[in-house]
CSV table of C-alpha atoms in Angstrom, one decimal:
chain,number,residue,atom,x,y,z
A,1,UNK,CA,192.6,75.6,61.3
A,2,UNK,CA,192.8,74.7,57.7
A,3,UNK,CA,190.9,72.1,56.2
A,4,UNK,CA,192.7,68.3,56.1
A,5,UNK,CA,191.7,65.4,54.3
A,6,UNK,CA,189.7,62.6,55.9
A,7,UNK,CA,186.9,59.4,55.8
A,8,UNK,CA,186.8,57.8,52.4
A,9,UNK,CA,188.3,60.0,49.2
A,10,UNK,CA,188.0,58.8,46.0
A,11,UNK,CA,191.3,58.7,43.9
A,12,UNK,CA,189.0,59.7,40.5
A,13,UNK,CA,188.9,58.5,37.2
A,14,UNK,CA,189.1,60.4,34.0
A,15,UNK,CA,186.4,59.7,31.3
A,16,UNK,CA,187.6,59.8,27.4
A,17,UNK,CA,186.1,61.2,24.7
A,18,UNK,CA,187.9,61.4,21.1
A,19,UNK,CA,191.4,62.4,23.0
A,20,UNK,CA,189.8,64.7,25.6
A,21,UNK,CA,188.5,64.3,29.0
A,22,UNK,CA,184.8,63.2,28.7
A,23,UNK,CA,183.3,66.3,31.0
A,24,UNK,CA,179.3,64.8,30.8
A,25,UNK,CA,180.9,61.6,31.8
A,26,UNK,CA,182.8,63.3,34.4
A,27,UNK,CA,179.8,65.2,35.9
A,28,UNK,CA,177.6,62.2,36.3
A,29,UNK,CA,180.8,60.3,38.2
A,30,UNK,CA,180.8,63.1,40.7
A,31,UNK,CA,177.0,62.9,41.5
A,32,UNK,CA,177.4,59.6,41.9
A,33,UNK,CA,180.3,59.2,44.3
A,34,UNK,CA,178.5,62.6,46.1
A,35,UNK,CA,175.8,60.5,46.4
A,36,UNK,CA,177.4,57.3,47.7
A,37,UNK,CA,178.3,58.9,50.6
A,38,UNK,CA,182.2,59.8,49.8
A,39,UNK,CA,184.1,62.7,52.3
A,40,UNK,CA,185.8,63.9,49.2
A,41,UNK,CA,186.8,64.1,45.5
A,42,UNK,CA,190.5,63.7,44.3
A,43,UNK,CA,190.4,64.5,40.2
A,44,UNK,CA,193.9,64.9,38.5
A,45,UNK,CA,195.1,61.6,40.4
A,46,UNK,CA,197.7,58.7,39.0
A,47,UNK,CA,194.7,56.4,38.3
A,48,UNK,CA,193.2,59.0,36.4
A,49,UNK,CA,195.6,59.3,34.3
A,50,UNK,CA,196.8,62.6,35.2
A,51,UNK,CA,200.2,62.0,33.1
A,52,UNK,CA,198.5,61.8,29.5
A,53,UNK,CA,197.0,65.1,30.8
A,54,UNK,CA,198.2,68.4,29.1
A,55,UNK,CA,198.0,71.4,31.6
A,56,UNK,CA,194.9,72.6,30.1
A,57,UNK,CA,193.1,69.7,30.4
A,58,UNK,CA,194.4,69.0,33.9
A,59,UNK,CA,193.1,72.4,34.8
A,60,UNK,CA,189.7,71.5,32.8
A,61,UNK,CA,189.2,68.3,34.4
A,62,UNK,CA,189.2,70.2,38.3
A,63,UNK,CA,187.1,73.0,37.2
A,64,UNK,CA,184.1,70.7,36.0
A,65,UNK,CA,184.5,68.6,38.9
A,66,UNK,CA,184.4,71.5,41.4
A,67,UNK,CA,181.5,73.1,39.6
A,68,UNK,CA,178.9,69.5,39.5
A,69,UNK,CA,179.9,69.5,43.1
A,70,UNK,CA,178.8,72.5,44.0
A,71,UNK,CA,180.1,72.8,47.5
A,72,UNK,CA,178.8,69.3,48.4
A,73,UNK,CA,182.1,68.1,49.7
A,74,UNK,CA,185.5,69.3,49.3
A,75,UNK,CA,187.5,68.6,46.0
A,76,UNK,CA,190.9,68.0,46.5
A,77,UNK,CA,193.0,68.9,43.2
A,78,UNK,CA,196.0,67.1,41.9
A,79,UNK,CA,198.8,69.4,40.6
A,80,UNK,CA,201.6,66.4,39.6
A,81,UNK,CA,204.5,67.9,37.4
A,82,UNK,CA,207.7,67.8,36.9
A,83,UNK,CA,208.6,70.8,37.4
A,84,UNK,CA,207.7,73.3,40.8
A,85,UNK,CA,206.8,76.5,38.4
A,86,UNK,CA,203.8,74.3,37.2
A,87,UNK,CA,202.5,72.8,40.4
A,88,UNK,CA,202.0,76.3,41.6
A,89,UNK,CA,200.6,77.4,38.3
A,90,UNK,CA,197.9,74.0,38.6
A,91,UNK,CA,197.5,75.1,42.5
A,92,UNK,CA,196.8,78.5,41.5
A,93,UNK,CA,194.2,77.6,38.7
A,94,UNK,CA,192.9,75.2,41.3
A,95,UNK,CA,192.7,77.9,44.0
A,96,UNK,CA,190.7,80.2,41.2
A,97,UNK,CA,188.5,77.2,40.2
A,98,UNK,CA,187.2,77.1,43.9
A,99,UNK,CA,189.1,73.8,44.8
A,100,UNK,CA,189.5,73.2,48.4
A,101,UNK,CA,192.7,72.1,48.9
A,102,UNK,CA,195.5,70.2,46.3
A,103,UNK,CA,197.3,67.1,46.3
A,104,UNK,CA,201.1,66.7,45.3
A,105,UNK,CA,203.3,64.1,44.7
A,106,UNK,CA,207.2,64.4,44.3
A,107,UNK,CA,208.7,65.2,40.7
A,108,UNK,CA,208.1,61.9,38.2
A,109,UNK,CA,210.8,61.1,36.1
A,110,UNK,CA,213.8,62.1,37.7
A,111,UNK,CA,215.3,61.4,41.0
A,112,UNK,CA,216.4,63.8,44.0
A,113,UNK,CA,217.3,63.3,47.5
A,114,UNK,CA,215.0,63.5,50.7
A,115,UNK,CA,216.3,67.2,51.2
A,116,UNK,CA,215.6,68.2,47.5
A,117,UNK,CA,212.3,66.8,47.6
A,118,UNK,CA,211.2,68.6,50.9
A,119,UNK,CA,212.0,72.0,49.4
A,120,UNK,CA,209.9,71.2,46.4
A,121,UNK,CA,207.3,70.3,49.1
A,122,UNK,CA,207.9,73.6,50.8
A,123,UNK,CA,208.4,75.9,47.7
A,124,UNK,CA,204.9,75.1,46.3
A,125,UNK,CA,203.1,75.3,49.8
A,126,UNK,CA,204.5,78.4,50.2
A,127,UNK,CA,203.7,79.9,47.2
A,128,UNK,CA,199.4,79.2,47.4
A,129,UNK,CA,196.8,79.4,50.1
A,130,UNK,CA,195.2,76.3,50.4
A,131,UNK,CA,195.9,73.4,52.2
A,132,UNK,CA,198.6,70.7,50.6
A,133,UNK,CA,198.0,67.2,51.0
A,134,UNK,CA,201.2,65.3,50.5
A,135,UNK,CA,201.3,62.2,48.0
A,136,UNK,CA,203.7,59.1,48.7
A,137,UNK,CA,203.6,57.1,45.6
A,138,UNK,CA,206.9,55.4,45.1
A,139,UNK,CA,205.3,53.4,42.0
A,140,UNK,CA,205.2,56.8,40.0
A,141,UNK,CA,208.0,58.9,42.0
A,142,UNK,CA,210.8,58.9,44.7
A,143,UNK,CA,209.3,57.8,47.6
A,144,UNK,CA,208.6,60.2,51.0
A,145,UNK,CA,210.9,58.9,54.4
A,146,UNK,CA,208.6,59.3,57.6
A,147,UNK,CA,211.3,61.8,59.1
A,148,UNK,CA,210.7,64.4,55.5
A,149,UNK,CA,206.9,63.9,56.6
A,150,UNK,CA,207.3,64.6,60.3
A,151,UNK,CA,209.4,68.0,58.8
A,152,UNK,CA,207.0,68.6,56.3
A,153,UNK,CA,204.0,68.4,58.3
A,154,UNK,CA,205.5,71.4,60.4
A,155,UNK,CA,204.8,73.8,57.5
A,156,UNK,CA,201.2,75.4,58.4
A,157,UNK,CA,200.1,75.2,54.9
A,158,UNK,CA,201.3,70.9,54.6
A,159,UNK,CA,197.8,69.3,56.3
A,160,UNK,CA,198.2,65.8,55.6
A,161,UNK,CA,199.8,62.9,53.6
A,162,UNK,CA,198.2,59.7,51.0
A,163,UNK,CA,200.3,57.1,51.2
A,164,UNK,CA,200.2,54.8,48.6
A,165,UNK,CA,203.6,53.1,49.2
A,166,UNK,CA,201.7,49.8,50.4
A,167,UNK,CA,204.8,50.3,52.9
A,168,UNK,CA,203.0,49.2,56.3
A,169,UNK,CA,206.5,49.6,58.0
A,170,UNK,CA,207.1,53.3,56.5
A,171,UNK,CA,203.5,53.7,57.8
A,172,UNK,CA,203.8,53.2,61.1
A,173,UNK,CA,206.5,55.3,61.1
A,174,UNK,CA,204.2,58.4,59.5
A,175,UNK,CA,201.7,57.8,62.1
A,176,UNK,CA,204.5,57.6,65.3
A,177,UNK,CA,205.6,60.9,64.1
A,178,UNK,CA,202.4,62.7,63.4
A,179,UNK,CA,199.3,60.9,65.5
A,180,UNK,CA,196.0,60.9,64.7
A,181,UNK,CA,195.5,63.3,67.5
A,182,UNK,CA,197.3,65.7,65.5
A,183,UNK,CA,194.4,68.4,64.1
A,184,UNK,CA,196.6,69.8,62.1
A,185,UNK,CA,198.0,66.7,60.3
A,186,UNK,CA,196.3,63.8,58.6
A,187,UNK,CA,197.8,60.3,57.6
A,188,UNK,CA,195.5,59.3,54.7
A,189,UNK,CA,196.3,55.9,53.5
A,190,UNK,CA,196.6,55.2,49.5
A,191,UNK,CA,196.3,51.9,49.6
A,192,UNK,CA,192.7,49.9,49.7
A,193,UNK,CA,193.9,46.6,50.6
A,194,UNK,CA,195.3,48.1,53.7
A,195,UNK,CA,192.0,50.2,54.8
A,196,UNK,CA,190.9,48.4,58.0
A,197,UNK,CA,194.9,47.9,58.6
A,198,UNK,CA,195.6,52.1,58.9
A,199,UNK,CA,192.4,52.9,60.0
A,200,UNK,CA,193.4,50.2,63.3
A,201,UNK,CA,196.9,51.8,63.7
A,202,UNK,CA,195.5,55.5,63.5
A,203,UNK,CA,194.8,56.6,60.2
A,204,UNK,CA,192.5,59.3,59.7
A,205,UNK,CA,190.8,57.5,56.0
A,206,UNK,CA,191.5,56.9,53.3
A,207,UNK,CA,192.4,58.3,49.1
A,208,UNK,CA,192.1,55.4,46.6
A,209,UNK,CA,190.8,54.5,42.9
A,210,UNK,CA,188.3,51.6,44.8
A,211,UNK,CA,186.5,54.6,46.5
A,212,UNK,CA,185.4,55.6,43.1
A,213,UNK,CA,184.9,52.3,41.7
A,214,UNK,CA,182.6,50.9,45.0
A,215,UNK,CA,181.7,54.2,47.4
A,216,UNK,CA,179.1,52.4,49.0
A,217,UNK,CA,182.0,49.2,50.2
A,218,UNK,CA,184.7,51.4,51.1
A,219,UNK,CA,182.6,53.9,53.2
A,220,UNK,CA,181.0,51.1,55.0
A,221,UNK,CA,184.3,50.1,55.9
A,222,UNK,CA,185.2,53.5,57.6
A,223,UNK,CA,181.3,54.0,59.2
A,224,UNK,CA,181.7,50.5,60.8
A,225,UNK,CA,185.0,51.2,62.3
A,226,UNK,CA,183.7,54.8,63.3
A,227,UNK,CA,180.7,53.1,65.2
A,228,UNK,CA,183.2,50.3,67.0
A,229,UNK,CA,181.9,47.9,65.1
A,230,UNK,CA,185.5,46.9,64.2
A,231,UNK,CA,185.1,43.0,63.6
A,232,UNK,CA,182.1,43.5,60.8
A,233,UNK,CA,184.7,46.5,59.6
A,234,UNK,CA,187.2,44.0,59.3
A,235,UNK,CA,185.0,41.4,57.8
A,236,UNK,CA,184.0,43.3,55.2
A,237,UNK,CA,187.7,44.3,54.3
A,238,UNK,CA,188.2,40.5,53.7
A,239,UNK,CA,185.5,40.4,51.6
A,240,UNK,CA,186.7,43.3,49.3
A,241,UNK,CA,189.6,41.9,49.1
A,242,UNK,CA,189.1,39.8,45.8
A,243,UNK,CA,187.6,42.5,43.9
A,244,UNK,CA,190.7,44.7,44.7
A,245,UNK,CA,193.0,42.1,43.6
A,246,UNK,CA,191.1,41.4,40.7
A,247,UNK,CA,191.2,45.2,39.3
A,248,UNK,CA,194.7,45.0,40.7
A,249,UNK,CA,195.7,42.5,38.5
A,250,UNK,CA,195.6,44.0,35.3
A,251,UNK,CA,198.4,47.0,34.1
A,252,UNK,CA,197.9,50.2,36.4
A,253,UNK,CA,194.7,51.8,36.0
A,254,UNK,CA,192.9,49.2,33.5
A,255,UNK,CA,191.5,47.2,36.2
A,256,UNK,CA,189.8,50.2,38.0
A,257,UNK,CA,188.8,51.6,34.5
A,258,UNK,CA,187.1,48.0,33.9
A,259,UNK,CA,185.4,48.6,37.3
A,260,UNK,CA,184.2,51.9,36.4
A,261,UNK,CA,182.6,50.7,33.6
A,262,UNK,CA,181.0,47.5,35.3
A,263,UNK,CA,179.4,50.3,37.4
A,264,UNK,CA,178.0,51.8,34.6
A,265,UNK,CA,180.7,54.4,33.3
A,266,UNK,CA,182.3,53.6,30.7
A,267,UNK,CA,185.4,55.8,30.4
A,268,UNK,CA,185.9,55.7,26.5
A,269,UNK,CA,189.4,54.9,24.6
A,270,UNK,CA,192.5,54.1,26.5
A,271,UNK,CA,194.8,57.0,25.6
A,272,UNK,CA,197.6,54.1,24.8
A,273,UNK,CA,196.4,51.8,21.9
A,274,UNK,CA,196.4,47.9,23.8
A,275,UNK,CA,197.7,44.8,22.7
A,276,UNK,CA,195.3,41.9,21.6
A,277,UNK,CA,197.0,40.0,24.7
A,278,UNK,CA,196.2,42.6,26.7
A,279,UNK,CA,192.5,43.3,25.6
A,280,UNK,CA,192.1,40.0,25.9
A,281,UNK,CA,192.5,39.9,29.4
A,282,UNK,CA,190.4,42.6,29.8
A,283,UNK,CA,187.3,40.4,28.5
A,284,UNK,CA,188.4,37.7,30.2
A,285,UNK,CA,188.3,39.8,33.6
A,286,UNK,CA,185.2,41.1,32.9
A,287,UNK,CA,182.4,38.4,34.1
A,288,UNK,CA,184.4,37.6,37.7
A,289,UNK,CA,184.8,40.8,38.6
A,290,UNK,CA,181.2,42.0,37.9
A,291,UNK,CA,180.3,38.6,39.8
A,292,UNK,CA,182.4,39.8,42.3
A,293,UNK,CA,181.5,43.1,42.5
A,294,UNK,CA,177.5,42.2,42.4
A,295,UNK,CA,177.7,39.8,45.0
A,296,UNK,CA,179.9,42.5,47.3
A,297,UNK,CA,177.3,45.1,46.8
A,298,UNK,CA,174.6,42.4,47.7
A,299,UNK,CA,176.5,41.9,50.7
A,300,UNK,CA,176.2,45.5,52.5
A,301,UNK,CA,172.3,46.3,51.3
């Protein structure tokens, strides 16, 4: 059986450095969600900014990640483009670099139909050999219908889906057609507002940019629901919940970059030059949400 994604994966952050991805930056990240406790790594994601990433540095980025892990836990490598010839190039590079599986999401830019997007799903798992973790993110793409998953997942290369559509309804739906007790097919929620939520109705974990911001909070979450401790599970969701509105609440990813660097990584330049309105909020951010994020830590020592 091929590998499929599952517990807490962190949707990862790119450092910055003068243009380029910041690769001593990036090592020290990985030890640090490694040692947090986290199933998984998930480098070349939306919140890390995969699309100011030129192929090279996409296919830099996974490499140095793969390598500081060292076989510690699985690295799951994003290969978004807009085109299918260059998914399979990054899933090839990927499968070279020693990743262990690789995430895509539908085309960005332009739109298709449910039956084009399932043969872009199919032609680039049919073209590598590792295992290809569907991505749902309707923010960034067209979004994935739970009867294209329920096809999808038939393909014995397709092992699992993130969904990040914040879609509880379209959810649901995933999970009725492909169950937990499905080994060959995971339902990974994208979403960390809606942990407890998918983990109750039969979700297998979850991807998301908090898992790299607070390891430690969001694998609680799943170890406490693992034990049957569901109402401290549940308890501590609530209490999350600010912080994850907080880094929410600025444009998609500054908040989670802010967090990053609250926790002690600083991830450099934003490749877009910012507003003064925007930097602004920013500062003004800054003392709640390291209040927050102190006193949410304190909370599960």
């Amino acid at each position: 059986m091929m590998l499929r994604p599952s517990g807490v994966i962190s949707a990862m952050l790119t450092p910055w450095k003068a243009g380029q991805p910041d690769m001593d930056m990036l090592r020290k990240i990985v030890d640090f969600q490694i040692a947090a406790g986290l199933s998984a790594l998930f480098p070349v994601s939306s919140v890390g900014e995969a699309g100011y990433m030129d192929v090279e540095q996409k296919r830099a980025v996974v490499e140095t990640v793969v390598e500081q892990t060292a076989g510690r836990v699985p690295v799951w490598a994003g290969i978004p483009a807009t085109t299918t010839d260059e998914s399979i190039a990054l899933a090839h590079a990927a499968e070279r670099a020693g990743a262990s599986g690789v995430v895509l999401m539908p085309p960005s830019f332009y739109h298709y139909d449910a039956a084009t997007l399932t043969s872009v799903f199919r032609q680039v798992a049919s073209a590598v050999n590792l295992p290809l973790c569907l991505y749902n993110i309707p923010f960034f793409a067209d979004p994935l219908n739970a009867e294209s998953v329920a096809e999808l997942a038939a393909h014995p290369n397709i092992v699992g889906i993130k969904d990040s559509s914040g879609d509880a309804v379209g959810m649901m739906k995933m999970l009725s057609c492909c169950p937990r007790e499905d080994a060959d097919f995971a339902v990974m929620t994208g979403r960390e507002e809606f942990f407890f939520s998918a983990l109750c109705a039969g979700a297998t974990g979850s991807v998301t940019a908090t898992a790299g911001v607070l390891p430690e909070v969001m694998c609680k979450i799943y170890d406490l629901f693992s034990e049957g401790k569901t109402e401290q599970s549940k308890a501590l969701q609530f209490a999350a919940l600010p912080v994850m509105s907080m880094m929410a609440s600025l444009p998609f990813p500054l908040g989670y970059k802010l967090g990053m660097s609250l926790r002690g990584f600083p991830l450099g330049e934003n490749k877009i030059p910012l507003s003064d309105e925007i930097k602004q909020k920013i500062d003004d951010l800054s003392f709640s949400l390291n209040k927050e994020i102190t006193s949410l830590l304190t909370l599960i020592k």
